[in-house]
Amino acid sequence: MKKLFISCIATVILLSTIAVVSYPVQASSAIKTLIFKGTLFINNHAVQTNQESQLLSYNNKVYIPLRDLSGQLGLSVGYDSKNQSIYIDQPVVKLTKSSINKKVSNEYFELGIFSEKRIYAEGEPINIWSHLSYTGHQSLDIFHDDLLIKYLIRDSDGFEAFDFTGLSLVTSTFNEGDEFTTAISPNKFTSYNLQKNEFQDFNEFFRKIPRPSILTKGNYVITAYVDYSLSTEFNVDNRRKMRADINITIE
């Protein structure tokens, strides 16, 4: 789904101050910029650009299309053309106590899903995370796709949105006491809204949905889901599935 966010928009982010800016262009004037020939690195990885999303240099500052940067950082961007408002939703990363949780276990692992709140205000960051804790004593290799813990979102209409995963086979080795942790990303809610509204054109989706990465008012079931195998063959004997659900309300 990251490819959804590589679509370039006119809004740019000022890298020197991390402040979103815009410049009105009069009919008789225009801003002259140069293409920035350097490379932007995020966490030591080069940001890939193309002809439609060039880095620009203006007045000794470097600019980059906001959606391009958000895609690299795991953020979600929405734009309301009516009131010219830009919405940036980032994953919630903070130390806090959960108010609701659900745990399940099998012979090797305990899977838990946690939420900071049971009730969230519409548009408020949703802080949900999951742990997969290894309970065995000997080293164990498991085989799974790109996402070890996936999230499902089900609304009160019975509609369920699922995670998109790759076709690659990943091997993870767990030793005694190991734990895998992940937090739900705003991009999961973007995926839910995209699937729920059955948009085929990504650009149309972003134009019509001002805040694509929030859940609207209602009741939801959030599921942490694990599907792995004890060998490279995903048969009945080797395959293991685990899921833990919590209920949240958006008001």
PDB file of C-alpha atoms in Angstrom:
ATOM      1  CA  MET A   1       0.000   0.000   0.000  1.00  0.00           C
ATOM      2  CA  LYS A   2       2.942   2.318   0.273  1.00  0.00           C
ATOM      3  CA  LYS A   3       2.656   2.926  -3.449  1.00  0.00           C
ATOM      4  CA  LEU A   4      -0.626   4.684  -2.759  1.00  0.00           C
ATOM      5  CA  PHE A   5       1.243   7.532  -1.129  1.00  0.00           C
ATOM      6  CA  ILE A   6       3.793   8.229  -3.849  1.00  0.00           C
ATOM      7  CA  SER A   7       1.283  10.353  -5.754  1.00  0.00           C
ATOM      8  CA  CYS A   8       2.671  13.882  -5.938  1.00  0.00           C
ATOM      9  CA  ILE A   9       0.627  16.841  -4.723  1.00  0.00           C
ATOM     10  CA  ALA A  10       1.305  20.540  -5.038  1.00  0.00           C
ATOM     11  CA  THR A  11       1.856  21.100  -1.330  1.00  0.00           C
ATOM     12  CA  VAL A  12       5.486  20.943  -0.244  1.00  0.00           C
ATOM     13  CA  ILE A  13       7.256  20.593   3.037  1.00  0.00           C
ATOM     14  CA  LEU A  14      10.054  22.884   4.115  1.00  0.00           C
ATOM     15  CA  LEU A  15      12.763  20.518   5.264  1.00  0.00           C
ATOM     16  CA  SER A  16      14.795  23.078   7.184  1.00  0.00           C
ATOM     17  CA  THR A  17      11.926  23.832   9.600  1.00  0.00           C
ATOM     18  CA  ILE A  18       9.629  20.841   9.033  1.00  0.00           C
ATOM     19  CA  ALA A  19       6.806  23.345   8.519  1.00  0.00           C
ATOM     20  CA  VAL A  20       4.215  22.965   5.792  1.00  0.00           C
ATOM     21  CA  VAL A  21       4.162  26.039   3.576  1.00  0.00           C
ATOM     22  CA  SER A  22       2.394  27.270   0.462  1.00  0.00           C
ATOM     23  CA  TYR A  23       3.001  30.240  -1.806  1.00  0.00           C
ATOM     24  CA  PRO A  24       0.203  32.100  -3.614  1.00  0.00           C
ATOM     25  CA  VAL A  25       1.122  32.671  -7.242  1.00  0.00           C
ATOM     26  CA  GLN A  26      -0.308  35.792  -8.850  1.00  0.00           C
ATOM     27  CA  ALA A  27      -1.317  35.833 -12.503  1.00  0.00           C
ATOM     28  CA  SER A  28       1.642  38.065 -13.297  1.00  0.00           C
ATOM     29  CA  SER A  29       4.252  36.276 -11.197  1.00  0.00           C
ATOM     30  CA  ALA A  30       5.734  32.832 -10.729  1.00  0.00           C
ATOM     31  CA  ILE A  31       8.332  31.217  -8.528  1.00  0.00           C
ATOM     32  CA  LYS A  32      11.446  30.016 -10.306  1.00  0.00           C
ATOM     33  CA  THR A  33      12.939  26.879  -8.829  1.00  0.00           C
ATOM     34  CA  LEU A  34      15.766  24.527  -9.693  1.00  0.00           C
ATOM     35  CA  ILE A  35      15.764  20.746  -9.581  1.00  0.00           C
ATOM     36  CA  PHE A  36      17.786  19.591  -6.588  1.00  0.00           C
ATOM     37  CA  LYS A  37      20.422  17.157  -7.832  1.00  0.00           C
ATOM     38  CA  GLY A  38      21.373  15.815  -4.426  1.00  0.00           C
ATOM     39  CA  THR A  39      19.971  12.841  -2.556  1.00  0.00           C
ATOM     40  CA  LEU A  40      17.692  12.787   0.470  1.00  0.00           C
ATOM     41  CA  PHE A  41      18.377  10.041   3.023  1.00  0.00           C
ATOM     42  CA  ILE A  42      15.896   8.900   5.678  1.00  0.00           C
ATOM     43  CA  ASN A  43      17.337   6.570   8.314  1.00  0.00           C
ATOM     44  CA  ASN A  44      20.330   5.983   6.026  1.00  0.00           C
ATOM     45  CA  HIS A  45      18.137   4.937   3.066  1.00  0.00           C
ATOM     46  CA  ALA A  46      17.985   7.054  -0.080  1.00  0.00           C
ATOM     47  CA  VAL A  47      14.553   8.407  -1.006  1.00  0.00           C
ATOM     48  CA  GLN A  48      13.638   7.346  -4.526  1.00  0.00           C
ATOM     49  CA  THR A  49      12.207  10.089  -6.745  1.00  0.00           C
ATOM     50  CA  ASN A  50      10.917  10.195 -10.310  1.00  0.00           C
ATOM     51  CA  GLN A  51      10.099  12.827 -12.919  1.00  0.00           C
ATOM     52  CA  GLU A  52       6.775  13.604 -11.246  1.00  0.00           C
ATOM     53  CA  SER A  53       8.223  14.048  -7.769  1.00  0.00           C
ATOM     54  CA  GLN A  54      11.454  15.951  -8.126  1.00  0.00           C
ATOM     55  CA  LEU A  55      13.188  17.575  -5.190  1.00  0.00           C
ATOM     56  CA  LEU A  56      13.278  21.339  -5.735  1.00  0.00           C
ATOM     57  CA  SER A  57      15.691  24.037  -4.632  1.00  0.00           C
ATOM     58  CA  TYR A  58      14.435  27.562  -3.941  1.00  0.00           C
ATOM     59  CA  ASN A  59      16.029  30.377  -1.960  1.00  0.00           C
ATOM     60  CA  ASN A  60      18.717  28.047  -0.546  1.00  0.00           C
ATOM     61  CA  LYS A  61      16.124  25.610   0.776  1.00  0.00           C
ATOM     62  CA  VAL A  62      15.193  22.143  -0.468  1.00  0.00           C
ATOM     63  CA  TYR A  63      11.554  21.163  -1.001  1.00  0.00           C
ATOM     64  CA  ILE A  64       9.969  17.776  -1.542  1.00  0.00           C
ATOM     65  CA  PRO A  65       6.355  16.820  -2.381  1.00  0.00           C
ATOM     66  CA  LEU A  66       4.641  16.051   0.902  1.00  0.00           C
ATOM     67  CA  ARG A  67       3.119  12.718  -0.090  1.00  0.00           C
ATOM     68  CA  ASP A  68       6.498  11.442  -1.258  1.00  0.00           C
ATOM     69  CA  LEU A  69       8.025  12.170   2.140  1.00  0.00           C
ATOM     70  CA  SER A  70       5.028  10.738   3.978  1.00  0.00           C
ATOM     71  CA  GLY A  71       5.302   7.482   2.060  1.00  0.00           C
ATOM     72  CA  GLN A  72       8.892   7.047   3.179  1.00  0.00           C
ATOM     73  CA  LEU A  73       8.034   7.830   6.817  1.00  0.00           C
ATOM     74  CA  GLY A  74       4.871   5.739   7.072  1.00  0.00           C
ATOM     75  CA  LEU A  75       2.663   8.816   7.393  1.00  0.00           C
ATOM     76  CA  SER A  76      -0.700   9.416   5.774  1.00  0.00           C
ATOM     77  CA  VAL A  77      -1.633  12.690   4.099  1.00  0.00           C
ATOM     78  CA  GLY A  78      -5.071  14.079   3.345  1.00  0.00           C
ATOM     79  CA  TYR A  79      -6.046  17.301   1.593  1.00  0.00           C
ATOM     80  CA  ASP A  80      -9.388  19.112   1.750  1.00  0.00           C
ATOM     81  CA  SER A  81      -9.547  21.353  -1.321  1.00  0.00           C
ATOM     82  CA  LYS A  82     -12.631  23.205  -0.084  1.00  0.00           C
ATOM     83  CA  ASN A  83     -10.952  24.785   2.929  1.00  0.00           C
ATOM     84  CA  GLN A  84      -7.359  24.140   1.789  1.00  0.00           C
ATOM     85  CA  SER A  85      -6.521  22.090   4.859  1.00  0.00           C
ATOM     86  CA  ILE A  86      -3.738  19.527   4.975  1.00  0.00           C
ATOM     87  CA  TYR A  87      -4.011  16.591   7.375  1.00  0.00           C
ATOM     88  CA  ILE A  88      -0.973  14.547   8.379  1.00  0.00           C
ATOM     89  CA  ASP A  89      -1.520  11.420  10.468  1.00  0.00           C
ATOM     90  CA  GLN A  90       1.477   9.620  11.890  1.00  0.00           C
ATOM     91  CA  PRO A  91       1.756   6.323  13.765  1.00  0.00           C
ATOM     92  CA  VAL A  92       1.278   6.731  17.494  1.00  0.00           C
ATOM     93  CA  VAL A  93       4.525   5.872  19.251  1.00  0.00           C
ATOM     94  CA  LYS A  94       4.398   6.570  22.964  1.00  0.00           C
ATOM     95  CA  LEU A  95       4.773   4.702  26.214  1.00  0.00           C
ATOM     96  CA  THR A  96       1.388   4.253  27.832  1.00  0.00           C
ATOM     97  CA  LYS A  97      -0.813   1.776  29.650  1.00  0.00           C
ATOM     98  CA  SER A  98      -3.537  -0.058  27.780  1.00  0.00           C
ATOM     99  CA  SER A  99      -7.149   0.206  28.910  1.00  0.00           C
ATOM    100  CA  ILE A 100      -8.350  -2.849  26.962  1.00  0.00           C
ATOM    101  CA  ASN A 101      -6.535  -5.930  25.736  1.00  0.00           C
ATOM    102  CA  LYS A 102      -7.043  -9.476  24.488  1.00  0.00           C
ATOM    103  CA  LYS A 103      -4.558 -12.350  24.589  1.00  0.00           C
ATOM    104  CA  VAL A 104      -4.567 -15.796  23.004  1.00  0.00           C
ATOM    105  CA  SER A 105      -1.924 -18.523  23.033  1.00  0.00           C
ATOM    106  CA  ASN A 106      -0.880 -21.805  21.440  1.00  0.00           C
ATOM    107  CA  GLU A 107       1.947 -24.231  22.142  1.00  0.00           C
ATOM    108  CA  TYR A 108       4.627 -21.741  21.035  1.00  0.00           C
ATOM    109  CA  PHE A 109       3.389 -18.161  21.287  1.00  0.00           C
ATOM    110  CA  GLU A 110       1.157 -15.718  23.094  1.00  0.00           C
ATOM    111  CA  LEU A 111      -0.474 -13.075  20.895  1.00  0.00           C
ATOM    112  CA  GLY A 112      -1.810  -9.920  22.543  1.00  0.00           C
ATOM    113  CA  ILE A 113      -3.522  -6.818  21.184  1.00  0.00           C
ATOM    114  CA  PHE A 114      -3.786  -3.639  23.258  1.00  0.00           C
ATOM    115  CA  SER A 115      -5.470  -0.241  22.996  1.00  0.00           C
ATOM    116  CA  GLU A 116      -4.808   2.912  24.965  1.00  0.00           C
ATOM    117  CA  LYS A 117      -8.540   3.701  24.944  1.00  0.00           C
ATOM    118  CA  ARG A 118     -11.855   1.987  24.397  1.00  0.00           C
ATOM    119  CA  ILE A 119     -13.435   5.167  22.998  1.00  0.00           C
ATOM    120  CA  TYR A 120     -11.670   7.601  20.659  1.00  0.00           C
ATOM    121  CA  ALA A 121     -12.859  10.925  19.288  1.00  0.00           C
ATOM    122  CA  GLU A 122     -13.175  11.049  15.508  1.00  0.00           C
ATOM    123  CA  GLY A 123      -9.834  12.174  14.077  1.00  0.00           C
ATOM    124  CA  GLU A 124      -7.934  11.457  17.287  1.00  0.00           C
ATOM    125  CA  PRO A 125      -4.809   9.290  16.872  1.00  0.00           C
ATOM    126  CA  ILE A 126      -5.682   5.647  17.544  1.00  0.00           C
ATOM    127  CA  ASN A 127      -3.046   3.964  19.692  1.00  0.00           C
ATOM    128  CA  ILE A 128      -3.258   0.179  19.202  1.00  0.00           C
ATOM    129  CA  TRP A 129      -0.326  -2.221  19.357  1.00  0.00           C
ATOM    130  CA  SER A 130       0.367  -5.958  19.444  1.00  0.00           C
ATOM    131  CA  HIS A 131       2.916  -8.357  20.904  1.00  0.00           C
ATOM    132  CA  LEU A 132       3.817 -11.859  19.746  1.00  0.00           C
ATOM    133  CA  SER A 133       5.730 -13.435  22.642  1.00  0.00           C
ATOM    134  CA  TYR A 134       7.612 -16.714  22.295  1.00  0.00           C
ATOM    135  CA  THR A 135       6.894 -19.032  25.234  1.00  0.00           C
ATOM    136  CA  GLY A 136       9.174 -21.910  24.238  1.00  0.00           C
ATOM    137  CA  HIS A 137      12.636 -22.706  25.568  1.00  0.00           C
ATOM    138  CA  GLN A 138      14.393 -23.960  22.427  1.00  0.00           C
ATOM    139  CA  SER A 139      15.199 -21.929  19.330  1.00  0.00           C
ATOM    140  CA  LEU A 140      12.331 -22.034  16.810  1.00  0.00           C
ATOM    141  CA  ASP A 141      12.185 -21.056  13.126  1.00  0.00           C
ATOM    142  CA  ILE A 142       8.822 -20.023  11.707  1.00  0.00           C
ATOM    143  CA  PHE A 143       7.887 -19.145   8.131  1.00  0.00           C
ATOM    144  CA  HIS A 144       5.463 -16.411   7.123  1.00  0.00           C
ATOM    145  CA  ASP A 145       4.796 -13.700   4.536  1.00  0.00           C
ATOM    146  CA  ASP A 146       5.990 -10.091   4.681  1.00  0.00           C
ATOM    147  CA  LEU A 147       3.857  -9.189   7.712  1.00  0.00           C
ATOM    148  CA  LEU A 148       4.191 -11.399  10.761  1.00  0.00           C
ATOM    149  CA  ILE A 149       1.332  -9.619  12.552  1.00  0.00           C
ATOM    150  CA  LYS A 150      -1.474  -8.398  10.328  1.00  0.00           C
ATOM    151  CA  TYR A 151      -4.492  -6.285  11.252  1.00  0.00           C
ATOM    152  CA  LEU A 152      -8.118  -6.718  10.239  1.00  0.00           C
ATOM    153  CA  ILE A 153     -10.707  -3.954  10.672  1.00  0.00           C
ATOM    154  CA  ARG A 154     -14.400  -4.869  10.825  1.00  0.00           C
ATOM    155  CA  ASP A 155     -17.172  -2.278  11.129  1.00  0.00           C
ATOM    156  CA  SER A 156     -20.762  -2.537  12.371  1.00  0.00           C
ATOM    157  CA  ASP A 157     -21.970  -3.197   8.799  1.00  0.00           C
ATOM    158  CA  GLY A 158     -19.966  -6.410   8.808  1.00  0.00           C
ATOM    159  CA  PHE A 159     -17.452  -5.090   6.273  1.00  0.00           C
ATOM    160  CA  GLU A 160     -13.913  -6.309   6.928  1.00  0.00           C
ATOM    161  CA  ALA A 161     -10.748  -4.796   5.499  1.00  0.00           C
ATOM    162  CA  PHE A 162      -7.608  -6.884   5.396  1.00  0.00           C
ATOM    163  CA  ASP A 163      -3.882  -6.238   5.119  1.00  0.00           C
ATOM    164  CA  PHE A 164      -2.214  -6.516   1.741  1.00  0.00           C
ATOM    165  CA  THR A 165       0.870  -8.714   1.901  1.00  0.00           C
ATOM    166  CA  GLY A 166       3.589  -9.775  -0.479  1.00  0.00           C
ATOM    167  CA  LEU A 167       4.296 -13.205  -1.873  1.00  0.00           C
ATOM    168  CA  SER A 168       7.749 -13.580  -0.358  1.00  0.00           C
ATOM    169  CA  LEU A 169       8.488 -16.194   2.303  1.00  0.00           C
ATOM    170  CA  VAL A 170      10.211 -14.827   5.393  1.00  0.00           C
ATOM    171  CA  THR A 171      11.994 -16.859   8.070  1.00  0.00           C
ATOM    172  CA  SER A 172      11.974 -15.599  11.661  1.00  0.00           C
ATOM    173  CA  THR A 173      14.000 -17.226  14.429  1.00  0.00           C
ATOM    174  CA  PHE A 174      12.700 -16.975  17.991  1.00  0.00           C
ATOM    175  CA  ASN A 175      14.742 -17.752  21.072  1.00  0.00           C
ATOM    176  CA  GLU A 176      13.547 -18.041  24.655  1.00  0.00           C
ATOM    177  CA  GLY A 177      11.972 -14.780  25.816  1.00  0.00           C
ATOM    178  CA  ASP A 178      11.864 -13.169  22.358  1.00  0.00           C
ATOM    179  CA  GLU A 179       8.996 -10.890  21.437  1.00  0.00           C
ATOM    180  CA  PHE A 180       7.823  -9.243  18.220  1.00  0.00           C
ATOM    181  CA  THR A 181       5.999  -5.922  18.595  1.00  0.00           C
ATOM    182  CA  THR A 182       4.104  -3.807  16.087  1.00  0.00           C
ATOM    183  CA  ALA A 183       1.685  -0.873  16.221  1.00  0.00           C
ATOM    184  CA  ILE A 184      -1.227  -0.220  13.916  1.00  0.00           C
ATOM    185  CA  SER A 185      -0.458   2.459  11.345  1.00  0.00           C
ATOM    186  CA  PRO A 186      -2.788   5.166   9.983  1.00  0.00           C
ATOM    187  CA  ASN A 187      -2.161   3.544   6.609  1.00  0.00           C
ATOM    188  CA  LYS A 188      -4.279   0.600   7.814  1.00  0.00           C
ATOM    189  CA  PHE A 189      -7.246   2.934   8.159  1.00  0.00           C
ATOM    190  CA  THR A 190      -6.525   4.361   4.698  1.00  0.00           C
ATOM    191  CA  SER A 191      -6.644   0.810   3.351  1.00  0.00           C
ATOM    192  CA  TYR A 192      -9.962   0.236   5.140  1.00  0.00           C
ATOM    193  CA  ASN A 193     -11.502   3.387   3.629  1.00  0.00           C
ATOM    194  CA  LEU A 194     -10.175   2.517   0.182  1.00  0.00           C
ATOM    195  CA  GLN A 195     -11.656  -0.986   0.315  1.00  0.00           C
ATOM    196  CA  LYS A 196     -14.912   0.140   1.954  1.00  0.00           C
ATOM    197  CA  ASN A 197     -15.615   2.790  -0.687  1.00  0.00           C
ATOM    198  CA  GLU A 198     -14.439   0.562  -3.557  1.00  0.00           C
ATOM    199  CA  PHE A 199     -12.280   3.208  -5.193  1.00  0.00           C
ATOM    200  CA  GLN A 200     -10.405   2.016  -8.271  1.00  0.00           C
ATOM    201  CA  ASP A 201      -8.586   5.303  -8.903  1.00  0.00           C
ATOM    202  CA  PHE A 202      -6.174   6.258  -6.128  1.00  0.00           C
ATOM    203  CA  ASN A 203      -6.034   9.914  -7.194  1.00  0.00           C
ATOM    204  CA  GLU A 204      -9.826  10.153  -7.108  1.00  0.00           C
ATOM    205  CA  PHE A 205      -9.804   8.569  -3.657  1.00  0.00           C
ATOM    206  CA  PHE A 206      -7.428  11.180  -2.265  1.00  0.00           C
ATOM    207  CA  ARG A 207      -9.389  13.999  -3.906  1.00  0.00           C
ATOM    208  CA  LYS A 208     -12.760  12.912  -2.512  1.00  0.00           C
ATOM    209  CA  ILE A 209     -11.711  11.722   0.954  1.00  0.00           C
ATOM    210  CA  PRO A 210     -10.194  14.683   2.861  1.00  0.00           C
ATOM    211  CA  ARG A 211      -8.962  12.512   5.749  1.00  0.00           C
ATOM    212  CA  PRO A 212      -8.338   9.032   4.342  1.00  0.00           C
ATOM    213  CA  SER A 213      -6.504   7.721   7.406  1.00  0.00           C
ATOM    214  CA  ILE A 214      -9.169   8.107  10.104  1.00  0.00           C
ATOM    215  CA  LEU A 215     -12.072   5.914  11.131  1.00  0.00           C
ATOM    216  CA  THR A 216     -15.441   7.650  11.047  1.00  0.00           C
ATOM    217  CA  LYS A 217     -17.906   7.472  13.936  1.00  0.00           C
ATOM    218  CA  GLY A 218     -19.063   3.962  14.759  1.00  0.00           C
ATOM    219  CA  ASN A 219     -18.105   0.674  16.378  1.00  0.00           C
ATOM    220  CA  TYR A 220     -15.177  -1.398  15.145  1.00  0.00           C
ATOM    221  CA  VAL A 221     -13.498  -4.715  15.848  1.00  0.00           C
ATOM    222  CA  ILE A 222      -9.713  -4.572  15.460  1.00  0.00           C
ATOM    223  CA  THR A 223      -8.032  -7.940  15.038  1.00  0.00           C
ATOM    224  CA  ALA A 224      -4.367  -8.848  15.331  1.00  0.00           C
ATOM    225  CA  TYR A 225      -3.823 -11.886  13.113  1.00  0.00           C
ATOM    226  CA  VAL A 226      -0.850 -14.233  12.794  1.00  0.00           C
ATOM    227  CA  ASP A 227      -0.481 -16.941  10.144  1.00  0.00           C
ATOM    228  CA  TYR A 228       2.767 -18.913  10.095  1.00  0.00           C
ATOM    229  CA  SER A 229       4.156 -22.373   9.441  1.00  0.00           C
ATOM    230  CA  LEU A 230       6.679 -24.555  11.232  1.00  0.00           C
ATOM    231  CA  SER A 231       8.165 -25.507   7.856  1.00  0.00           C
ATOM    232  CA  THR A 232       8.267 -24.143   4.327  1.00  0.00           C
ATOM    233  CA  GLU A 233       5.217 -26.287   3.570  1.00  0.00           C
ATOM    234  CA  PHE A 234       1.998 -24.598   4.703  1.00  0.00           C
ATOM    235  CA  ASN A 235       0.013 -27.780   5.313  1.00  0.00           C
ATOM    236  CA  VAL A 236      -2.483 -28.693   8.035  1.00  0.00           C
ATOM    237  CA  ASP A 237       0.150 -30.210  10.317  1.00  0.00           C
ATOM    238  CA  ASN A 238       2.600 -27.292  10.165  1.00  0.00           C
ATOM    239  CA  ARG A 239       0.386 -24.244   9.791  1.00  0.00           C
ATOM    240  CA  ARG A 240      -0.649 -22.177  12.812  1.00  0.00           C
ATOM    241  CA  LYS A 241      -3.146 -19.315  12.937  1.00  0.00           C
ATOM    242  CA  MET A 242      -3.824 -16.982  15.846  1.00  0.00           C
ATOM    243  CA  ARG A 243      -6.157 -14.004  16.191  1.00  0.00           C
ATOM    244  CA  ALA A 244      -7.016 -11.651  19.033  1.00  0.00           C
ATOM    245  CA  ASP A 245      -9.843  -9.087  18.864  1.00  0.00           C
ATOM    246  CA  ILE A 246     -10.700  -5.883  20.684  1.00  0.00           C
ATOM    247  CA  ASN A 247     -13.700  -3.572  20.275  1.00  0.00           C
ATOM    248  CA  ILE A 248     -13.334   0.190  19.997  1.00  0.00           C
ATOM    249  CA  THR A 249     -15.796   3.029  19.437  1.00  0.00           C
ATOM    250  CA  ILE A 250     -15.243   6.239  17.490  1.00  0.00           C
ATOM    251  CA  GLU A 251     -17.429   9.141  18.665  1.00  0.00           C
TER     252      GLU A 251
END
